[in-house]
Short mmCIF file of C-alpha atoms and ligand atoms in Angstrom, two decimals:
data_model
loop_
_atom_site.label_atom_id
_atom_site.label_comp_id
_atom_site.label_asym_id
_atom_site.label_seq_id
_atom_site.Cartn_x
_atom_site.Cartn_y
_atom_site.Cartn_z
CA MET M 1024 -38.86 55.98 31.51
CA LEU M 1025 -35.98 55.90 28.81
CA ASP M 1026 -35.45 59.02 27.01
CA PHE M 1027 -35.68 58.36 23.35
CA ALA M 1028 -33.87 61.44 22.06
CA THR M 1029 -30.74 60.05 24.00
CA HIS M 1030 -31.10 56.36 23.86
CA ALA M 1031 -30.35 53.96 21.00
CA ASP M 1032 -33.10 51.80 19.39
CA ILE M 1033 -31.05 48.93 19.61
CA ALA M 1034 -27.20 48.25 20.49
CA PHE M 1035 -24.97 45.29 19.78
CA SER M 1036 -22.01 43.80 21.23
CA TYR M 1037 -19.56 40.62 21.15
CA ALA M 1038 -16.78 39.47 23.24
CA PRO M 1039 -14.91 36.18 22.63
CA GLY M 1040 -14.48 33.15 24.53
CA LYS M 1041 -11.02 32.20 26.06
CA VAL M 1042 -8.66 29.14 26.65
CA ILE M 1043 -6.12 28.97 29.40
CA LEU M 1044 -2.92 27.74 27.97
CA VAL M 1045 -1.40 27.05 31.45
CA GLY M 1046 -1.96 28.01 35.09
CA GLU M 1047 -5.70 27.67 35.57
CA HIS M 1048 -6.44 27.19 39.38
CA ALA M 1049 -2.96 27.83 40.23
CA VAL M 1050 -3.43 31.41 39.24
CA VAL M 1051 -6.02 31.74 42.10
CA TYR M 1052 -2.95 30.91 44.44
CA GLY M 1053 -0.68 33.52 42.96
CA ALA M 1054 1.11 31.53 39.81
CA LYS M 1055 1.48 32.82 36.50
CA ALA M 1056 -1.01 31.92 33.83
CA LEU M 1057 -1.46 32.54 30.05
CA ALA M 1058 -4.65 32.83 28.36
CA MET M 1059 -5.96 33.54 24.77
CA PRO M 1060 -9.07 34.72 23.18
CA ILE M 1061 -10.90 32.37 20.70
CA ASP M 1062 -12.73 32.84 17.60
CA HIS M 1063 -16.04 31.66 19.24
CA GLY M 1064 -18.11 33.95 21.69
CA ILE M 1065 -20.99 35.56 22.95
CA ARG M 1066 -23.54 38.14 21.02
CA VAL M 1067 -25.60 40.42 22.74
CA ALA M 1068 -28.39 42.91 21.47
CA VAL M 1069 -30.33 45.24 23.88
CA SER M 1070 -33.35 47.06 22.56
CA ARG M 1071 -36.24 48.81 24.24
CA ASP M 1072 -39.72 47.08 24.97
CA MET M 1073 -41.89 48.89 22.44
CA SER M 1074 -45.13 47.32 23.83
CA GLY M 1075 -45.03 49.18 27.05
CA ARG M 1076 -45.89 45.72 28.77
CA LEU M 1077 -42.63 44.66 29.90
CA GLN M 1078 -42.56 44.73 34.10
CA GLY M 1079 -38.62 44.78 34.35
CA PRO M 1080 -35.88 43.83 32.03
CA MET M 1081 -36.14 40.53 29.92
CA ILE M 1082 -33.46 38.49 28.74
CA ARG M 1083 -33.86 35.93 25.64
CA GLY M 1084 -31.09 33.33 25.24
CA ILE M 1085 -30.85 31.61 21.95
CA GLY M 1086 -28.62 29.53 19.87
CA PRO M 1087 -26.29 26.43 20.70
CA PHE M 1088 -25.25 28.26 24.27
CA PHE M 1089 -28.64 28.04 25.77
CA MET M 1090 -29.51 24.87 23.72
CA GLY M 1091 -32.51 26.44 22.26
CA ASP M 1092 -34.78 29.50 23.02
CA THR M 1093 -35.03 30.68 26.60
CA PHE M 1094 -37.29 33.71 27.78
CA LEU M 1095 -36.57 34.99 31.18
CA ASP M 1096 -38.21 37.76 32.98
CA ARG M 1097 -38.19 38.67 36.60
CA LYS M 1098 -41.18 35.98 37.54
CA SER M 1099 -39.51 33.26 35.56
CA LYS M 1100 -36.37 30.99 36.26
CA GLY M 1101 -34.11 29.95 33.74
CA PRO M 1102 -30.33 28.97 33.44
CA GLN M 1103 -28.36 30.10 36.42
CA VAL M 1104 -26.19 32.34 34.42
CA LEU M 1105 -29.30 34.36 33.09
CA THR M 1106 -31.28 34.31 36.25
CA SER M 1107 -28.14 35.94 38.05
CA ALA M 1108 -27.42 38.35 35.23
CA LEU M 1109 -30.76 39.56 35.24
CA SER M 1110 -30.97 40.23 38.94
CA TYR M 1111 -27.76 41.87 38.73
CA LEU M 1112 -28.91 44.22 35.98
CA GLN M 1113 -31.71 45.35 38.11
CA GLU M 1114 -29.56 46.34 40.80
CA ALA M 1115 -27.06 47.99 38.97
CA PHE M 1116 -28.88 49.73 36.19
CA SER M 1117 -32.58 50.15 38.26
CA VAL M 1118 -35.09 52.03 36.47
CA ALA M 1119 -33.09 52.14 33.01
CA ALA M 1120 -32.90 48.37 33.32
CA GLU M 1121 -36.99 48.02 33.36
CA GLU M 1122 -37.42 48.82 29.50
CA MET M 1123 -34.72 46.71 28.53
CA MET M 1124 -35.06 43.67 26.19
CA ILE M 1125 -31.87 41.85 25.74
CA VAL M 1126 -31.05 38.78 23.36
CA VAL M 1127 -27.95 36.88 23.96
CA ASP M 1128 -26.72 34.34 21.31
CA GLY M 1129 -23.60 32.56 21.48
CA SER M 1130 -21.21 30.15 19.51
CA LEU M 1131 -19.49 28.84 22.56
CA PRO M 1132 -20.45 25.50 24.02
CA PRO M 1133 -21.91 26.28 27.51
CA GLY M 1134 -20.30 25.48 30.91
CA CYS M 1135 -17.26 23.90 29.42
CA GLY M 1136 -14.46 26.24 30.68
CA LEU M 1137 -14.17 28.29 27.53
CA GLY M 1138 -15.15 31.55 29.38
CA SER M 1139 -18.69 31.71 28.44
CA SER M 1140 -19.62 33.56 31.67
CA ALA M 1141 -16.89 36.29 31.02
CA SER M 1142 -17.84 36.69 27.53
CA LEU M 1143 -21.56 36.95 28.33
CA SER M 1144 -20.64 39.64 31.09
CA VAL M 1145 -18.31 41.82 29.10
CA ALA M 1146 -20.74 41.63 25.84
CA LEU M 1147 -23.72 42.42 28.19
CA ILE M 1148 -22.22 45.39 29.99
CA ARG M 1149 -20.78 46.80 26.74
CA ALA M 1150 -24.01 46.38 24.96
CA ILE M 1151 -26.08 48.03 27.73
CA TYR M 1152 -23.81 51.19 28.01
CA ARG M 1153 -24.08 51.64 24.08
CA PHE M 1154 -28.11 51.30 24.45
CA LEU M 1155 -27.93 53.97 26.97
CA ALA M 1156 -25.54 56.01 25.19
CA LYS M 1157 -23.36 56.29 28.02
CA GLU M 1158 -19.40 56.53 28.09
CA LEU M 1159 -17.93 53.10 29.68
CA SER M 1160 -14.17 53.47 30.84
CA ASP M 1161 -12.17 50.38 31.36
CA GLN M 1162 -12.56 50.68 34.86
CA VAL M 1163 -16.22 50.52 34.89
CA LEU M 1164 -16.32 47.82 32.56
CA ARG M 1165 -14.07 45.92 34.88
CA GLU M 1166 -16.08 46.60 38.22
CA HIS M 1167 -19.39 45.51 36.38
CA VAL M 1168 -17.77 42.47 34.95
CA LEU M 1169 -16.12 41.43 38.29
CA ALA M 1170 -19.27 41.75 40.13
CA LEU M 1171 -21.02 39.31 37.71
CA GLU M 1172 -18.11 37.12 37.48
CA THR M 1173 -18.24 36.80 41.32
CA ILE M 1174 -21.88 35.78 41.03
CA PHE M 1175 -21.05 33.26 38.51
CA HIS M 1176 -17.78 31.87 40.13
CA GLY M 1177 -17.31 32.76 43.68
CA ARG M 1178 -13.81 33.78 43.82
CA PRO M 1179 -12.48 34.48 40.45
CA SER M 1180 -8.83 35.28 39.75
CA GLY M 1181 -9.86 37.97 37.25
CA ILE M 1182 -7.91 36.18 34.26
CA ASP M 1183 -10.92 35.03 32.33
CA HIS M 1184 -12.50 38.56 32.01
CA ALA M 1185 -9.06 40.05 31.67
CA VAL M 1186 -8.45 37.97 28.52
CA VAL M 1187 -11.81 38.66 27.32
CA ILE M 1188 -11.60 42.46 27.51
CA SER M 1189 -8.13 42.65 26.22
CA ALA M 1190 -8.84 40.39 23.19
CA GLN M 1191 -5.48 39.07 22.92
CA ALA M 1192 -3.19 36.72 24.21
CA ILE M 1193 -2.17 37.45 27.79
CA SER M 1194 0.18 36.58 30.94
CA PHE M 1195 -1.71 37.02 34.18
CA LYS M 1196 -0.45 36.88 37.85
CA HIS M 1197 -1.48 38.48 40.74
CA HIS M 1198 1.14 40.30 43.03
CA ALA M 1199 0.67 41.57 46.49
CA GLY M 1200 -3.04 41.54 45.54
CA ILE M 1201 -2.87 43.34 42.22
CA ALA M 1202 -3.26 41.32 39.05
CA GLN M 1203 -0.36 42.11 36.87
CA ILE M 1204 -1.35 41.69 32.89
CA SER M 1205 0.78 41.84 29.94
CA PRO M 1206 0.39 40.87 26.43
CA VAL M 1207 2.16 37.52 25.40
CA LEU M 1208 3.78 38.46 22.00
CA LEU M 1209 2.79 35.56 20.06
CA SER M 1210 5.39 35.06 17.00
CA GLN M 1211 2.79 33.33 14.95
CA ASP M 1212 -1.03 32.59 14.66
CA LEU M 1213 -1.83 29.71 17.14
CA GLN M 1214 -4.09 27.00 15.76
CA LEU M 1215 -5.85 25.12 18.87
CA VAL M 1216 -8.02 21.82 18.22
CA ILE M 1217 -10.88 21.89 21.21
CA GLY M 1218 -12.44 18.91 22.14
CA ILE M 1219 -15.55 19.03 24.52
CA ALA M 1220 -15.23 16.22 27.38
CA GLY M 1221 -18.54 16.98 28.53
CA PRO M 1222 -20.10 19.54 30.85
CA HIS M 1223 -18.37 20.33 33.86
CA ASP M 1224 -19.80 20.90 37.59
CA GLY M 1225 -19.18 24.83 37.42
CA THR M 1226 -16.17 26.77 38.16
CA LYS M 1227 -17.45 27.87 41.43
CA ASN M 1228 -17.54 24.25 42.64
CA ALA M 1229 -14.11 23.16 41.07
CA VAL M 1230 -12.39 25.99 42.72
CA LYS M 1231 -14.22 25.56 46.17
CA SER M 1232 -13.44 21.72 46.25
CA LEU M 1233 -9.79 22.28 45.11
CA GLY M 1234 -9.80 24.78 48.09
CA GLU M 1235 -10.96 22.02 50.27
CA ARG M 1236 -8.18 19.37 49.07
CA LEU M 1237 -5.41 22.24 49.28
CA LYS M 1238 -6.36 22.47 53.21
CA ARG M 1239 -5.52 18.69 53.63
CA GLN M 1240 -2.30 18.81 51.23
CA GLU M 1241 -1.05 22.05 51.66
CA GLN M 1242 2.69 21.09 51.07
CA ALA M 1243 2.11 19.03 47.96
CA TYR M 1244 -0.51 21.57 46.23
CA THR M 1245 1.70 24.41 47.25
CA ARG M 1246 4.81 22.74 45.22
CA ILE M 1247 2.58 22.13 42.36
CA PHE M 1248 1.57 25.76 42.09
CA CYS M 1249 4.99 26.83 42.12
CA ASP M 1250 6.00 24.25 39.47
CA LEU M 1251 3.01 25.48 37.17
CA ASP M 1252 4.14 29.12 37.85
CA GLN M 1253 7.57 28.05 36.37
CA ILE M 1254 6.16 26.19 33.70
CA ALA M 1255 4.01 29.44 32.41
CA GLU M 1256 7.24 31.41 32.61
CA SER M 1257 8.97 28.83 30.04
CA MET M 1258 5.92 28.57 28.08
CA GLU M 1259 5.59 32.46 27.58
CA GLN M 1260 9.20 32.40 26.49
CA ALA M 1261 8.63 29.33 24.29
CA LEU M 1262 5.45 31.14 22.56
CA ILE M 1263 7.42 34.44 21.89
CA LYS M 1264 10.20 32.35 20.19
CA GLY M 1265 7.66 30.14 18.46
CA GLN M 1266 8.94 27.04 19.87
CA ARG M 1267 5.72 25.06 19.46
CA ALA M 1268 7.23 21.87 20.12
CA PHE M 1269 8.54 22.78 23.68
CA VAL M 1270 5.01 24.61 24.28
CA GLY M 1271 3.52 21.29 23.69
CA GLU M 1272 5.58 19.29 25.86
CA LEU M 1273 5.32 21.84 28.53
CA MET M 1274 1.22 21.38 28.11
CA ASN M 1275 1.50 17.81 28.56
CA ILE M 1276 3.40 18.43 31.86
CA ALA M 1277 0.63 20.71 33.02
CA GLN M 1278 -1.80 18.14 32.28
CA GLY M 1279 -0.30 15.81 34.51
CA TYR M 1280 -0.11 18.25 37.33
CA LEU M 1281 -3.57 19.06 36.92
CA ASN M 1282 -4.56 15.21 37.05
CA ALA M 1283 -2.51 15.36 40.24
CA LEU M 1284 -4.91 18.05 41.60
CA SER M 1285 -7.79 15.77 40.69
CA LEU M 1286 -9.12 18.18 38.13
CA SER M 1287 -9.06 15.60 35.47
CA THR M 1288 -11.36 12.99 34.44
CA PRO M 1289 -11.26 9.68 32.17
CA GLU M 1290 -13.01 11.57 29.41
CA ILE M 1291 -10.30 14.30 29.61
CA GLU M 1292 -7.42 11.77 29.81
CA LYS M 1293 -9.08 10.13 26.79
CA LEU M 1294 -9.40 13.17 24.68
CA CYS M 1295 -5.49 14.06 25.38
CA ALA M 1296 -4.58 10.63 24.49
CA ILE M 1297 -6.47 10.71 21.00
CA ALA M 1298 -5.03 14.01 20.47
CA ARG M 1299 -1.40 13.05 21.27
CA ASP M 1300 -1.82 9.72 19.45
CA ARG M 1301 -2.93 11.47 16.20
CA GLY M 1302 0.11 13.82 16.26
CA ALA M 1303 -0.68 16.88 18.66
CA LEU M 1304 2.21 18.48 20.12
CA GLY M 1305 0.61 18.55 23.65
CA ALA M 1306 -2.88 18.28 24.96
CA LYS M 1307 -4.49 19.35 28.36
CA LEU M 1308 -7.74 20.15 29.96
CA THR M 1309 -8.54 24.22 30.01
CA GLY M 1310 -10.34 26.04 32.53
CA ALA M 1311 -12.28 24.61 35.67
CA GLY M 1312 -11.67 20.74 34.88
CA GLY M 1313 -13.86 18.09 36.10
CA GLY M 1314 -15.18 18.10 32.64
CA GLY M 1315 -15.39 20.60 30.06
CA ALA M 1316 -12.89 21.32 27.21
CA VAL M 1317 -9.42 19.74 26.12
CA ILE M 1318 -7.20 21.91 24.15
CA ALA M 1319 -4.54 20.45 21.71
CA LEU M 1320 -1.71 22.19 19.95
CA CYS M 1321 -0.90 20.49 16.64
CA ASP M 1322 1.78 21.41 14.12
CA GLY M 1323 -0.42 20.42 10.58
CA ALA M 1324 -2.09 17.59 12.38
CA GLU M 1325 -5.31 19.85 13.40
CA GLY M 1326 -7.68 18.20 11.17
CA GLU M 1327 -6.78 14.60 12.11
CA VAL M 1328 -6.99 15.43 15.82
CA CYS M 1329 -10.34 17.13 15.52
CA ASN M 1330 -11.80 14.21 13.21
CA ALA M 1331 -10.42 11.54 15.67
CA ILE M 1332 -11.84 13.42 18.69
CA LYS M 1333 -15.39 13.57 16.69
CA ALA M 1334 -14.97 9.84 15.64
CA ALA M 1335 -14.60 8.88 19.23
CA GLY M 1336 -18.32 10.48 20.10
CA TYR M 1337 -17.20 14.04 21.16
CA GLN M 1338 -17.72 17.57 19.66
CA SER M 1339 -14.49 19.10 18.67
CA PHE M 1340 -13.61 22.29 16.38
CA ILE M 1341 -10.47 24.11 15.41
CA THR M 1342 -9.92 27.66 16.46
CA THR M 1343 -7.14 30.15 15.84
CA VAL M 1344 -5.41 32.63 18.20
CA PRO M 1345 -4.01 35.55 16.09
CA LYS M 1346 -0.46 36.50 16.78
CA ALA M 1347 0.48 39.57 18.82
CA HIS M 1348 -1.05 42.93 18.09
CA ASN M 1349 0.69 44.08 21.01
CA SER M 1350 -2.06 46.80 22.27
CA PRO M 1351 -1.69 47.96 25.80
CA ILE M 1352 -3.53 46.41 28.04
CA PRO M 1353 -5.62 48.80 30.48
CA ASN M 1354 -5.56 48.07 34.17
C1 MEV Q 456 -11.59 29.32 35.10
O1 MEV Q 456 -11.58 29.67 33.77
C2 MEV Q 456 -10.06 29.37 35.48
C3 MEV Q 456 -10.07 29.38 37.20
O2 MEV Q 456 -8.70 29.29 37.28
C4 MEV Q 456 -10.69 30.16 38.02
C5 MEV Q 456 -10.11 31.66 37.94
O3 MEV Q 456 -9.03 31.69 37.77
O4 MEV Q 456 -10.94 32.27 38.37
C6 MEV Q 456 -10.21 27.93 37.42
#
């Protein structure tokens, strides 16, 4: 039983989604990647079951993220992401989880490489700790989120939850098995147009099948990862100096490499072409690829690019990444 004196009636949390500006997939193999939070994310509310009829935790997913309204308890099956989250909560919080009613709402399109699972994981764990009135250290948050992301993604590099937790632009690279994370000191706010090329086949599958191709094409793929690492290095410097046109060019080059790694699709190429044609400085897929989202960096043509993508029959919106606030990033 939860102790009424020490537990909140209801607790809320929110975590942003993310985009990867450069280095997706290559980051799994040690290359540098740059990632940024976006102003769309996931909200979680945790409350206590007052009916006394609950037999275990319950999750309700609402809003566009779940395309409607989904109820899930231990007897019913629902979207994979919620089923997995629920069984993890039972394992990690045991008795305390039994009386939790969790509502998840979000403004991120689902399964599009915009960090929905990392955003859900971070918001969920923070809300649960608030609900239980327990201190949550960064270390413990990271452990829970890594466990959830491993269920969702298989073998995550950790970049998604690192950017979601830090809520600022970061550079991320594994060195000797340890993630090196530092803020990217953006000199100005960055507006990005996001276009949705369609759902992807899941990050887990994308990472797995790239791993299989890598075994066959080790030399070629390794060279590409090295080049993407250097592109990320140059892009970071250009972002710091505010050289947007240069950043855009590097995004286009990165997209060429992602296509070479068989991560692009005709729809992704089409959205990149529309964006460039309407004045974007650069455009590329973001996240796992094989579908999902395209990001375009523009210099005043954001509205035109967004409208052109919508006119072609795809979802699109504009997001702003705030310039650096340079908070320390906990390890
Ligand atoms: C997914 O947002 C990014 C990938 O590089 C996977 C990972 O780094 O965990 C595709």
